[in-house]
Amino acid sequence: MIATGIQLAYLSSAALFVLALRALGQPTTARRGMQMAAFGMLVAVCATLVDQRIVSYEWLIVGLVAGGVIGYPLGMWVPMTAMPQRIAFSHAFGALAATLVGVGEYLHGFHEGTLTHGKTVALGFEVFFGALTVTGSLMAFGKLQELLPGAPITFRGQNVFNLSLFAIGVVCLVWLVVSPYDTAFFIAILAIGLAVGVLMVLPIGGADMPVVVSLLNSYAGLAAVATGFALDNNILIVVGALDGASGFILSMAMSKAMNRSFANVLFGAFGAEAAGPEAATSGASGEMVGIDADDAALRLAYARRVIIVPGYGLAVAQAQHQVRELADLLEKRDVDVRFAIHPVAGRMPGHMNVLLAEAGVSYDKLFDMEDINERFSDADVALVIGANDVVNPAARTNRSSPIYGMPILNVQDAKSVIVLKRGRGKGFSGVENELFVSPKTNMLFGDAKQSITQLCVEVKQA
């Protein structure tokens, strides 16, 4: 009866996870989706705790307390602007758990003499993908947190070396399956996995970190599937498969949004200084024209339609609440205000949506690129806040540009453009932005939070 109850609980949890994924597809139901996923995980954990194979609960209680002490600050106190790196850090912990379980199960089976070829396949796969996800996620965290250089770190023959090292790991895994008790190959799989994780992420630029984090999430899911097979745990197999598939689909969707192939993201070292001669010919000619906050505020206050384009600069400045205040002030003056969200704006999928929702911006004011692009031509002002590559017309006009073919927001079609930017630097692609030197564009330089606060003051006085 206990075994049947456990499997029924696992089935209920799996159903809740599937329903949660469906609910997460819409902003209006996303909160309910998170609640269903959390409840499903609670059911799965409780069912696992009554499993007859657990002989002692003392260490489980210690782990529960320690995890709660660490997890609560990560969930409650980390600002939304730092959410991408927090997610990468969480992936590292999840993958570390899978890796340690794999190591423990292998050692247990080695000493008990119960290792089989089938179980060794699962354990080797689990440890290999778990280990590379641990170090890969830590590298992604370091780049997002700016502890490591955001630019690609490369060396001659790097892709060949990485692929060769990965192939050696696969060969070791095959040999371990043939000879399950050869611990040297198990250790080699673990070490190679850790090395591949580092070498896989270092040559990838900061602009591609959202794709990398999503891909690492997929790898963590694959490790969880292997853990499920190794432990004969059905819910781990289901959850790992959902995690792996959704992470891979999301990675592909983001690559498509950047007009980049998956291979180009992983092996292209996008953003490297030595990007090729075409990078030197992709610059924009002309001078940026500045504007004062009071002039920008007058233009916004007397506009009929304004489209706000948030970017990573908004997150860095933590200016989402000021943007919401500015939008409210403009709407009180009967200005039609909308927000244009590019699929890869920010450092993770939905980054801008989450920030604006946290500030209280209504979901019905947020428009995806496909829905808002045709409306830019009717906008009196397009207000760009910290966005760069996703509004660069070079993606359409300059075939020599590294970002050529990338879908962008049609900001250049607006009657006038105001860009809030900290300085005159380039985007993560390293490409000069033609929009910034357009005759219809004015630049409001400075910290976005301070600039928008000043705009709010000026709009009130307009």
Short mmCIF file of C-alpha atoms in Angstrom, two decimals:
data_model
loop_
_atom_site.label_atom_id
_atom_site.label_comp_id
_atom_site.label_asym_id
_atom_site.label_seq_id
_atom_site.Cartn_x
_atom_site.Cartn_y
_atom_site.Cartn_z
CA MET A 1 0.00 0.00 0.00
CA ILE A 2 2.83 2.40 0.82
CA ALA A 3 4.53 1.75 -2.54
CA THR A 4 1.24 2.32 -4.38
CA GLY A 5 0.63 5.56 -2.49
CA ILE A 6 4.11 6.79 -3.36
CA GLN A 7 3.59 6.13 -7.06
CA LEU A 8 0.19 7.84 -7.00
CA ALA A 9 1.79 10.85 -5.32
CA TYR A 10 4.48 10.91 -8.00
CA LEU A 11 1.79 10.73 -10.70
CA SER A 12 -0.05 13.67 -9.11
CA SER A 13 3.19 15.64 -8.94
CA ALA A 14 3.94 14.96 -12.60
CA ALA A 15 0.46 16.17 -13.58
CA LEU A 16 0.94 19.35 -11.53
CA PHE A 17 4.29 20.02 -13.20
CA VAL A 18 2.79 19.67 -16.68
CA LEU A 19 -0.10 21.98 -15.78
CA ALA A 20 2.37 24.43 -14.25
CA LEU A 21 4.40 24.59 -17.46
CA ARG A 22 1.23 25.31 -19.40
CA ALA A 23 0.22 28.07 -16.97
CA LEU A 24 3.68 29.66 -17.15
CA GLY A 25 3.07 30.35 -20.84
CA GLN A 26 0.80 33.31 -20.05
CA PRO A 27 1.64 36.28 -17.79
CA THR A 28 -1.85 36.27 -16.29
CA THR A 29 -1.55 32.62 -15.16
CA ALA A 30 2.19 32.49 -14.42
CA ARG A 31 1.79 33.04 -10.67
CA ARG A 32 -0.70 30.18 -10.45
CA GLY A 33 1.71 28.04 -12.45
CA MET A 34 4.49 28.66 -9.97
CA GLN A 35 2.17 27.77 -7.09
CA MET A 36 1.17 24.50 -8.78
CA ALA A 37 4.82 23.63 -9.43
CA ALA A 38 5.76 24.36 -5.81
CA PHE A 39 2.89 22.24 -4.49
CA GLY A 40 3.81 19.44 -6.89
CA MET A 41 7.37 19.49 -5.61
CA LEU A 42 6.14 19.42 -2.01
CA VAL A 43 4.04 16.33 -2.78
CA ALA A 44 6.99 14.63 -4.48
CA VAL A 45 9.36 15.38 -1.59
CA CYS A 46 6.86 14.16 1.03
CA ALA A 47 6.27 10.96 -0.93
CA THR A 48 10.01 10.35 -1.15
CA LEU A 49 10.41 10.89 2.61
CA VAL A 50 8.10 7.95 3.39
CA ASP A 51 10.05 5.67 1.08
CA GLN A 52 11.11 2.51 2.92
CA ARG A 53 14.69 2.85 1.60
CA ILE A 54 15.31 5.86 3.86
CA VAL A 55 16.73 4.48 7.08
CA SER A 56 17.72 7.71 8.87
CA TYR A 57 16.13 11.15 8.84
CA GLU A 58 18.71 13.03 10.90
CA TRP A 59 20.85 14.14 7.97
CA LEU A 60 17.75 14.90 5.94
CA ILE A 61 16.63 17.32 8.65
CA VAL A 62 20.09 18.92 8.66
CA GLY A 63 19.90 19.32 4.88
CA LEU A 64 16.38 20.73 5.09
CA VAL A 65 17.41 23.36 7.63
CA ALA A 66 20.62 24.26 5.78
CA GLY A 67 18.79 24.50 2.46
CA GLY A 68 16.12 26.70 3.97
CA VAL A 69 18.67 29.02 5.54
CA ILE A 70 20.48 29.40 2.20
CA GLY A 71 17.43 29.39 -0.04
CA TYR A 72 15.30 31.98 1.72
CA PRO A 73 17.77 34.86 1.25
CA LEU A 74 18.37 33.79 -2.35
CA GLY A 75 14.65 33.91 -3.04
CA MET A 76 13.65 36.96 -1.02
CA TRP A 77 16.61 39.31 -0.88
CA VAL A 78 18.33 38.92 -4.26
CA PRO A 79 17.08 41.81 -6.43
CA MET A 80 15.21 41.01 -9.63
CA THR A 81 18.02 42.66 -11.56
CA ALA A 82 20.35 39.90 -10.35
CA MET A 83 17.92 37.07 -11.11
CA PRO A 84 19.85 35.71 -14.15
CA GLN A 85 22.99 35.04 -12.14
CA ARG A 86 20.93 33.68 -9.23
CA ILE A 87 19.33 31.19 -11.62
CA ALA A 88 22.74 30.16 -12.96
CA PHE A 89 23.94 29.70 -9.37
CA SER A 90 20.88 27.58 -8.57
CA HIS A 91 21.59 25.39 -11.60
CA ALA A 92 25.05 24.74 -10.19
CA PHE A 93 23.56 23.57 -6.87
CA GLY A 94 21.00 21.33 -8.57
CA ALA A 95 23.61 19.76 -10.81
CA LEU A 96 25.95 19.32 -7.83
CA ALA A 97 23.23 17.37 -6.03
CA ALA A 98 22.77 15.07 -9.04
CA THR A 99 26.54 14.59 -9.35
CA LEU A 100 26.97 13.74 -5.67
CA VAL A 101 24.09 11.26 -5.82
CA GLY A 102 25.74 9.63 -8.82
CA VAL A 103 29.10 9.38 -7.04
CA GLY A 104 27.44 8.01 -3.90
CA GLU A 105 25.43 5.41 -5.82
CA TYR A 106 28.50 4.27 -7.73
CA LEU A 107 30.57 3.90 -4.56
CA HIS A 108 27.71 2.04 -2.86
CA GLY A 109 27.31 -0.32 -5.80
CA PHE A 110 31.09 -0.80 -6.03
CA HIS A 111 31.40 -1.88 -2.40
CA GLU A 112 28.22 -3.98 -2.47
CA GLY A 113 29.10 -5.60 -5.79
CA THR A 114 25.73 -4.63 -7.30
CA LEU A 115 26.88 -2.58 -10.30
CA THR A 116 25.23 -3.69 -13.53
CA HIS A 117 25.86 -2.49 -17.07
CA GLY A 118 22.49 -0.73 -17.21
CA LYS A 119 22.94 1.05 -13.90
CA THR A 120 26.49 2.06 -14.83
CA VAL A 121 25.21 3.73 -18.01
CA ALA A 122 22.82 5.84 -15.96
CA LEU A 123 25.42 6.69 -13.30
CA GLY A 124 28.13 7.60 -15.81
CA PHE A 125 25.73 9.76 -17.83
CA GLU A 126 24.48 11.42 -14.64
CA VAL A 127 27.94 12.25 -13.32
CA PHE A 128 29.26 13.46 -16.69
CA PHE A 129 26.41 15.86 -17.46
CA GLY A 130 25.99 16.83 -13.83
CA ALA A 131 29.66 17.74 -13.48
CA LEU A 132 29.81 19.85 -16.65
CA THR A 133 26.62 21.63 -15.58
CA VAL A 134 28.15 22.49 -12.19
CA THR A 135 31.24 24.19 -13.57
CA GLY A 136 29.43 25.59 -16.62
CA SER A 137 26.81 27.21 -14.42
CA LEU A 138 29.47 28.68 -12.16
CA MET A 139 31.24 30.15 -15.22
CA ALA A 140 27.93 31.62 -16.43
CA PHE A 141 27.34 33.07 -12.96
CA GLY A 142 30.79 34.61 -13.00
CA LYS A 143 30.23 36.27 -16.37
CA LEU A 144 26.77 37.58 -15.45
CA GLN A 145 28.05 38.87 -12.10
CA GLU A 146 31.06 40.38 -13.90
CA LEU A 147 33.46 38.36 -11.77
CA LEU A 148 34.79 37.01 -15.07
CA PRO A 149 35.28 38.93 -18.33
CA GLY A 150 32.07 39.13 -20.36
CA ALA A 151 34.03 38.91 -23.61
CA PRO A 152 34.81 35.42 -24.97
CA ILE A 153 38.03 33.86 -23.67
CA THR A 154 39.52 31.84 -26.52
CA PHE A 155 42.72 30.16 -27.64
CA ARG A 156 43.83 28.65 -30.91
CA GLY A 157 42.20 25.30 -31.65
CA GLN A 158 39.81 25.64 -28.73
CA ASN A 159 36.77 24.11 -30.42
CA VAL A 160 38.77 21.10 -31.61
CA PHE A 161 40.26 20.65 -28.14
CA ASN A 162 36.87 20.90 -26.44
CA LEU A 163 35.22 18.45 -28.81
CA SER A 164 38.14 16.05 -28.44
CA LEU A 165 37.90 16.25 -24.66
CA PHE A 166 34.15 15.62 -24.83
CA ALA A 167 34.77 12.60 -27.10
CA ILE A 168 37.31 11.24 -24.61
CA GLY A 169 34.66 11.55 -21.90
CA VAL A 170 32.22 9.55 -24.02
CA VAL A 171 34.86 6.87 -24.65
CA CYS A 172 35.51 6.63 -20.90
CA LEU A 173 31.78 6.27 -20.32
CA VAL A 174 31.56 3.42 -22.86
CA TRP A 175 34.53 1.67 -21.27
CA LEU A 176 33.02 2.07 -17.80
CA VAL A 177 29.85 0.36 -19.02
CA VAL A 178 31.95 -2.52 -20.33
CA SER A 179 33.96 -2.68 -17.07
CA PRO A 180 31.77 -1.18 -14.30
CA TYR A 181 34.31 -1.76 -11.51
CA ASP A 182 37.16 0.14 -13.17
CA THR A 183 37.12 3.20 -10.92
CA ALA A 184 39.83 5.00 -12.92
CA PHE A 185 37.40 5.55 -15.77
CA PHE A 186 34.67 6.74 -13.40
CA ILE A 187 37.07 9.32 -11.94
CA ALA A 188 38.10 10.32 -15.46
CA ILE A 189 34.44 10.90 -16.42
CA LEU A 190 33.96 13.15 -13.39
CA ALA A 191 37.15 15.15 -14.05
CA ILE A 192 36.49 15.53 -17.78
CA GLY A 193 32.92 16.65 -17.10
CA LEU A 194 34.16 19.37 -14.75
CA ALA A 195 36.74 20.52 -17.32
CA VAL A 196 34.29 20.53 -20.24
CA GLY A 197 31.89 22.74 -18.26
CA VAL A 198 34.58 25.39 -17.81
CA LEU A 199 35.94 25.21 -21.36
CA MET A 200 32.47 25.19 -22.90
CA VAL A 201 31.33 28.48 -21.32
CA LEU A 202 34.53 30.56 -21.27
CA PRO A 203 34.58 31.13 -25.07
CA ILE A 204 30.95 32.33 -25.07
CA GLY A 205 30.31 36.07 -24.79
CA GLY A 206 28.11 37.75 -22.20
CA ALA A 207 25.44 38.53 -24.80
CA ASP A 208 24.84 34.80 -25.26
CA MET A 209 24.63 33.93 -21.55
CA PRO A 210 20.79 33.66 -21.63
CA VAL A 211 21.09 30.86 -24.19
CA VAL A 212 23.88 29.22 -22.20
CA VAL A 213 21.91 29.30 -18.93
CA SER A 214 18.91 27.77 -20.68
CA LEU A 215 21.09 25.08 -22.26
CA LEU A 216 22.70 24.28 -18.91
CA ASN A 217 19.20 23.95 -17.50
CA SER A 218 18.57 21.35 -20.18
CA TYR A 219 21.77 19.49 -19.21
CA ALA A 220 20.68 19.52 -15.57
CA GLY A 221 17.39 17.96 -16.67
CA LEU A 222 19.25 15.20 -18.51
CA ALA A 223 21.31 14.53 -15.39
CA ALA A 224 18.08 14.31 -13.37
CA VAL A 225 16.67 11.77 -15.84
CA ALA A 226 19.80 9.65 -15.43
CA THR A 227 19.47 9.98 -11.65
CA GLY A 228 15.90 8.72 -11.90
CA PHE A 229 16.99 5.64 -13.82
CA ALA A 230 19.86 5.00 -11.42
CA LEU A 231 17.59 5.27 -8.35
CA ASP A 232 14.54 3.73 -10.03
CA ASN A 233 12.60 6.93 -9.23
CA ASN A 234 9.82 7.73 -11.68
CA ILE A 235 9.25 11.35 -10.70
CA LEU A 236 12.91 12.22 -11.30
CA ILE A 237 12.64 10.75 -14.80
CA VAL A 238 9.49 12.75 -15.58
CA VAL A 239 10.71 16.03 -14.07
CA GLY A 240 14.14 15.68 -15.65
CA ALA A 241 12.59 15.06 -19.06
CA LEU A 242 10.35 18.12 -18.72
CA ASP A 243 13.28 20.22 -17.58
CA GLY A 244 15.59 18.99 -20.32
CA ALA A 245 13.07 19.38 -23.12
CA SER A 246 11.83 22.81 -22.05
CA GLY A 247 15.39 24.11 -21.59
CA PHE A 248 16.40 22.90 -25.05
CA ILE A 249 13.30 24.37 -26.71
CA LEU A 250 13.87 27.69 -24.97
CA SER A 251 17.52 27.72 -26.07
CA MET A 252 16.48 27.13 -29.67
CA ALA A 253 13.83 29.86 -29.48
CA MET A 254 16.36 32.40 -28.17
CA SER A 255 18.88 31.45 -30.84
CA LYS A 256 16.19 32.03 -33.45
CA ALA A 257 15.37 35.41 -31.90
CA MET A 258 19.02 36.39 -32.40
CA ASN A 259 19.17 34.85 -35.89
CA ARG A 260 21.98 32.66 -34.66
CA SER A 261 22.47 28.95 -35.10
CA PHE A 262 22.94 26.84 -32.01
CA ALA A 263 26.43 25.92 -33.19
CA ASN A 264 27.30 29.59 -33.64
CA VAL A 265 26.29 30.35 -30.06
CA LEU A 266 28.32 27.46 -28.65
CA PHE A 267 31.39 27.70 -30.88
CA GLY A 268 31.30 31.14 -32.50
CA ALA A 269 32.87 33.21 -29.67
CA PHE A 270 30.41 35.98 -30.47
CA GLY A 271 31.66 39.32 -29.20
CA ALA A 272 35.36 38.53 -29.37
CA GLU A 273 37.66 41.35 -30.33
CA ALA A 274 39.02 39.29 -33.17
CA ALA A 275 35.60 38.85 -34.67
CA GLY A 276 36.90 39.32 -38.18
CA PRO A 277 37.34 42.13 -40.67
CA GLU A 278 33.61 42.60 -41.03
CA ALA A 279 33.42 43.94 -37.46
CA ALA A 280 35.56 46.87 -38.46
CA THR A 281 33.22 47.81 -41.30
CA SER A 282 30.04 47.64 -39.26
CA GLY A 283 30.42 50.96 -37.48
CA ALA A 284 27.89 53.75 -37.81
CA SER A 285 28.86 57.13 -39.25
CA GLY A 286 27.68 60.36 -37.68
CA GLU A 287 27.56 62.00 -34.28
CA MET A 288 25.28 61.37 -31.33
CA VAL A 289 23.14 64.42 -30.51
CA GLY A 290 22.38 64.98 -26.84
CA ILE A 291 19.19 66.29 -25.27
CA ASP A 292 18.38 67.81 -21.87
CA ALA A 293 15.90 66.18 -19.50
CA ASP A 294 13.51 69.13 -19.70
CA ASP A 295 13.39 69.05 -23.52
CA ALA A 296 12.91 65.26 -23.50
CA ALA A 297 10.12 65.60 -20.91
CA LEU A 298 8.29 68.18 -23.04
CA ARG A 299 8.47 65.90 -26.05
CA LEU A 300 7.04 63.02 -24.02
CA ALA A 301 4.38 65.09 -22.24
CA TYR A 302 2.88 66.45 -25.47
CA ALA A 303 3.06 63.22 -27.46
CA ARG A 304 -0.02 61.21 -28.39
CA ARG A 305 1.66 57.80 -28.48
CA VAL A 306 4.85 56.71 -26.69
CA ILE A 307 6.51 53.31 -26.91
CA ILE A 308 9.03 52.47 -24.18
CA VAL A 309 11.75 49.95 -25.06
CA PRO A 310 13.45 48.52 -21.93
CA GLY A 311 16.85 46.86 -22.09
CA TYR A 312 19.55 45.53 -19.81
CA GLY A 313 20.50 49.09 -18.83
CA LEU A 314 17.11 49.36 -17.14
CA ALA A 315 17.94 46.30 -15.04
CA VAL A 316 21.43 47.53 -14.15
CA ALA A 317 20.07 50.89 -13.00
CA GLN A 318 17.14 49.20 -11.20
CA ALA A 319 14.91 51.86 -12.73
CA GLN A 320 11.77 49.78 -13.27
CA HIS A 321 9.77 51.61 -10.60
CA GLN A 322 10.71 55.01 -12.02
CA VAL A 323 9.67 53.84 -15.49
CA ARG A 324 6.28 52.80 -14.17
CA GLU A 325 5.90 56.21 -12.51
CA LEU A 326 6.80 57.96 -15.77
CA ALA A 327 4.28 55.85 -17.69
CA ASP A 328 1.57 56.68 -15.13
CA LEU A 329 2.31 60.41 -15.41
CA LEU A 330 2.10 60.29 -19.20
CA GLU A 331 -1.16 58.34 -19.14
CA LYS A 332 -2.68 61.00 -16.86
CA ARG A 333 -2.01 63.38 -19.75
CA ASP A 334 -3.91 61.01 -22.11
CA VAL A 335 -0.73 59.69 -23.71
CA ASP A 336 -1.00 56.15 -25.08
CA VAL A 337 1.96 54.33 -23.47
CA ARG A 338 3.07 50.84 -24.46
CA PHE A 339 6.14 48.72 -23.70
CA ALA A 340 7.97 46.84 -26.47
CA ILE A 341 9.67 43.64 -25.28
CA HIS A 342 12.32 41.96 -27.41
CA PRO A 343 12.66 38.17 -26.86
CA VAL A 344 16.30 38.42 -25.78
CA ALA A 345 16.25 41.77 -23.97
CA GLY A 346 18.04 41.46 -20.64
CA ARG A 347 20.00 38.49 -19.39
CA MET A 348 17.34 35.79 -19.31
CA PRO A 349 14.07 35.03 -21.11
CA GLY A 350 11.32 37.28 -19.79
CA HIS A 351 13.79 39.42 -17.82
CA MET A 352 12.09 42.69 -18.79
CA ASN A 353 8.61 41.27 -18.23
CA VAL A 354 9.54 40.22 -14.70
CA LEU A 355 11.13 43.55 -13.83
CA LEU A 356 8.19 45.59 -15.11
CA ALA A 357 5.65 43.29 -13.47
CA GLU A 358 7.51 43.68 -10.17
CA ALA A 359 7.12 47.46 -10.54
CA GLY A 360 3.38 47.12 -11.11
CA VAL A 361 3.21 47.67 -14.87
CA SER A 362 0.02 46.07 -16.18
CA TYR A 363 0.47 42.99 -18.35
CA ASP A 364 -1.76 44.44 -21.07
CA LYS A 365 0.80 47.21 -21.66
CA LEU A 366 3.58 44.73 -22.47
CA PHE A 367 3.80 43.78 -26.15
CA ASP A 368 6.02 41.20 -27.81
CA MET A 369 8.12 42.20 -30.80
CA GLU A 370 5.73 40.66 -33.34
CA ASP A 371 2.77 42.56 -31.90
CA ILE A 372 4.38 45.99 -31.44
CA ASN A 373 6.67 46.39 -34.45
CA GLU A 374 4.00 47.66 -36.82
CA ARG A 375 2.94 50.30 -34.26
CA PHE A 376 6.25 52.15 -34.13
CA SER A 377 5.38 54.14 -37.24
CA ASP A 378 2.41 55.64 -35.34
CA ALA A 379 4.47 56.49 -32.25
CA ASP A 380 5.41 60.11 -31.67
CA VAL A 381 8.27 59.11 -29.38
CA ALA A 382 10.14 55.85 -28.85
CA LEU A 383 11.91 55.93 -25.48
CA VAL A 384 14.80 53.44 -25.45
CA ILE A 385 16.16 52.66 -21.96
CA GLY A 386 19.44 50.78 -21.94
CA ALA A 387 18.76 48.70 -25.05
CA ASN A 388 21.34 48.47 -27.82
CA ASP A 389 21.66 45.51 -30.17
CA VAL A 390 17.92 44.74 -30.19
CA VAL A 391 17.20 48.18 -31.72
CA ASN A 392 20.19 48.42 -34.08
CA PRO A 393 19.08 48.92 -37.73
CA ALA A 394 22.39 47.42 -38.87
CA ALA A 395 20.76 44.04 -38.28
CA ARG A 396 18.67 44.79 -41.39
CA THR A 397 20.77 47.16 -43.47
CA ASN A 398 24.41 46.12 -43.08
CA ARG A 399 25.26 42.70 -44.47
CA SER A 400 28.79 42.97 -43.06
CA SER A 401 27.49 43.40 -39.52
CA PRO A 402 27.86 40.43 -37.13
CA ILE A 403 24.22 40.91 -36.08
CA TYR A 404 22.84 41.04 -39.65
CA GLY A 405 19.57 39.11 -39.88
CA MET A 406 18.77 39.38 -36.16
CA PRO A 407 15.10 40.36 -35.61
CA ILE A 408 14.95 43.83 -34.06
CA LEU A 409 12.36 46.27 -32.77
CA ASN A 410 11.37 48.87 -35.39
CA VAL A 411 12.38 51.82 -33.23
CA GLN A 412 13.80 53.64 -36.24
CA ASP A 413 10.23 53.94 -37.66
CA ALA A 414 9.04 56.18 -34.81
CA LYS A 415 8.67 59.91 -35.51
CA SER A 416 11.34 60.68 -32.90
CA VAL A 417 13.59 58.61 -30.66
CA ILE A 418 15.05 59.35 -27.22
CA VAL A 419 17.74 56.97 -26.00
CA LEU A 420 18.74 56.78 -22.33
CA LYS A 421 22.31 55.54 -22.15
CA ARG A 422 25.05 55.68 -19.54
CA GLY A 423 27.79 56.45 -22.08
CA ARG A 424 28.83 56.09 -25.68
CA GLY A 425 29.84 52.44 -25.46
CA LYS A 426 28.78 49.65 -27.78
CA GLY A 427 26.40 46.78 -27.05
CA PHE A 428 27.49 43.27 -26.17
CA SER A 429 27.91 42.49 -29.88
CA GLY A 430 30.59 45.17 -30.11
CA VAL A 431 28.74 46.83 -33.03
CA GLU A 432 28.13 50.56 -33.32
CA ASN A 433 24.42 51.40 -33.34
CA GLU A 434 23.19 53.30 -36.42
CA LEU A 435 20.06 54.34 -34.53
CA PHE A 436 22.06 56.45 -32.08
CA VAL A 437 23.40 58.72 -34.85
CA SER A 438 20.12 58.95 -36.76
CA PRO A 439 18.82 62.53 -37.35
CA LYS A 440 15.61 61.66 -35.50
CA THR A 441 17.43 60.36 -32.41
CA ASN A 442 18.53 62.30 -29.32
CA MET A 443 20.66 60.85 -26.53
CA LEU A 444 19.98 61.48 -22.82
CA PHE A 445 23.23 60.42 -21.18
CA GLY A 446 23.50 59.38 -17.55
CA ASP A 447 22.30 56.77 -15.09
CA ALA A 448 18.88 55.58 -16.25
CA LYS A 449 17.33 55.75 -12.79
CA GLN A 450 18.41 59.35 -12.25
CA SER A 451 17.47 60.36 -15.79
CA ILE A 452 13.95 58.91 -15.52
CA THR A 453 13.48 60.49 -12.10
CA GLN A 454 14.35 63.85 -13.63
CA LEU A 455 11.97 63.18 -16.52
CA CYS A 456 9.16 62.51 -14.01
CA VAL A 457 9.85 65.85 -12.30
CA GLU A 458 9.87 67.72 -15.61
CA VAL A 459 6.69 66.01 -16.88
CA LYS A 460 4.84 67.06 -13.72
CA GLN A 461 5.83 70.66 -14.40
CA ALA A 462 5.10 70.58 -18.14
#
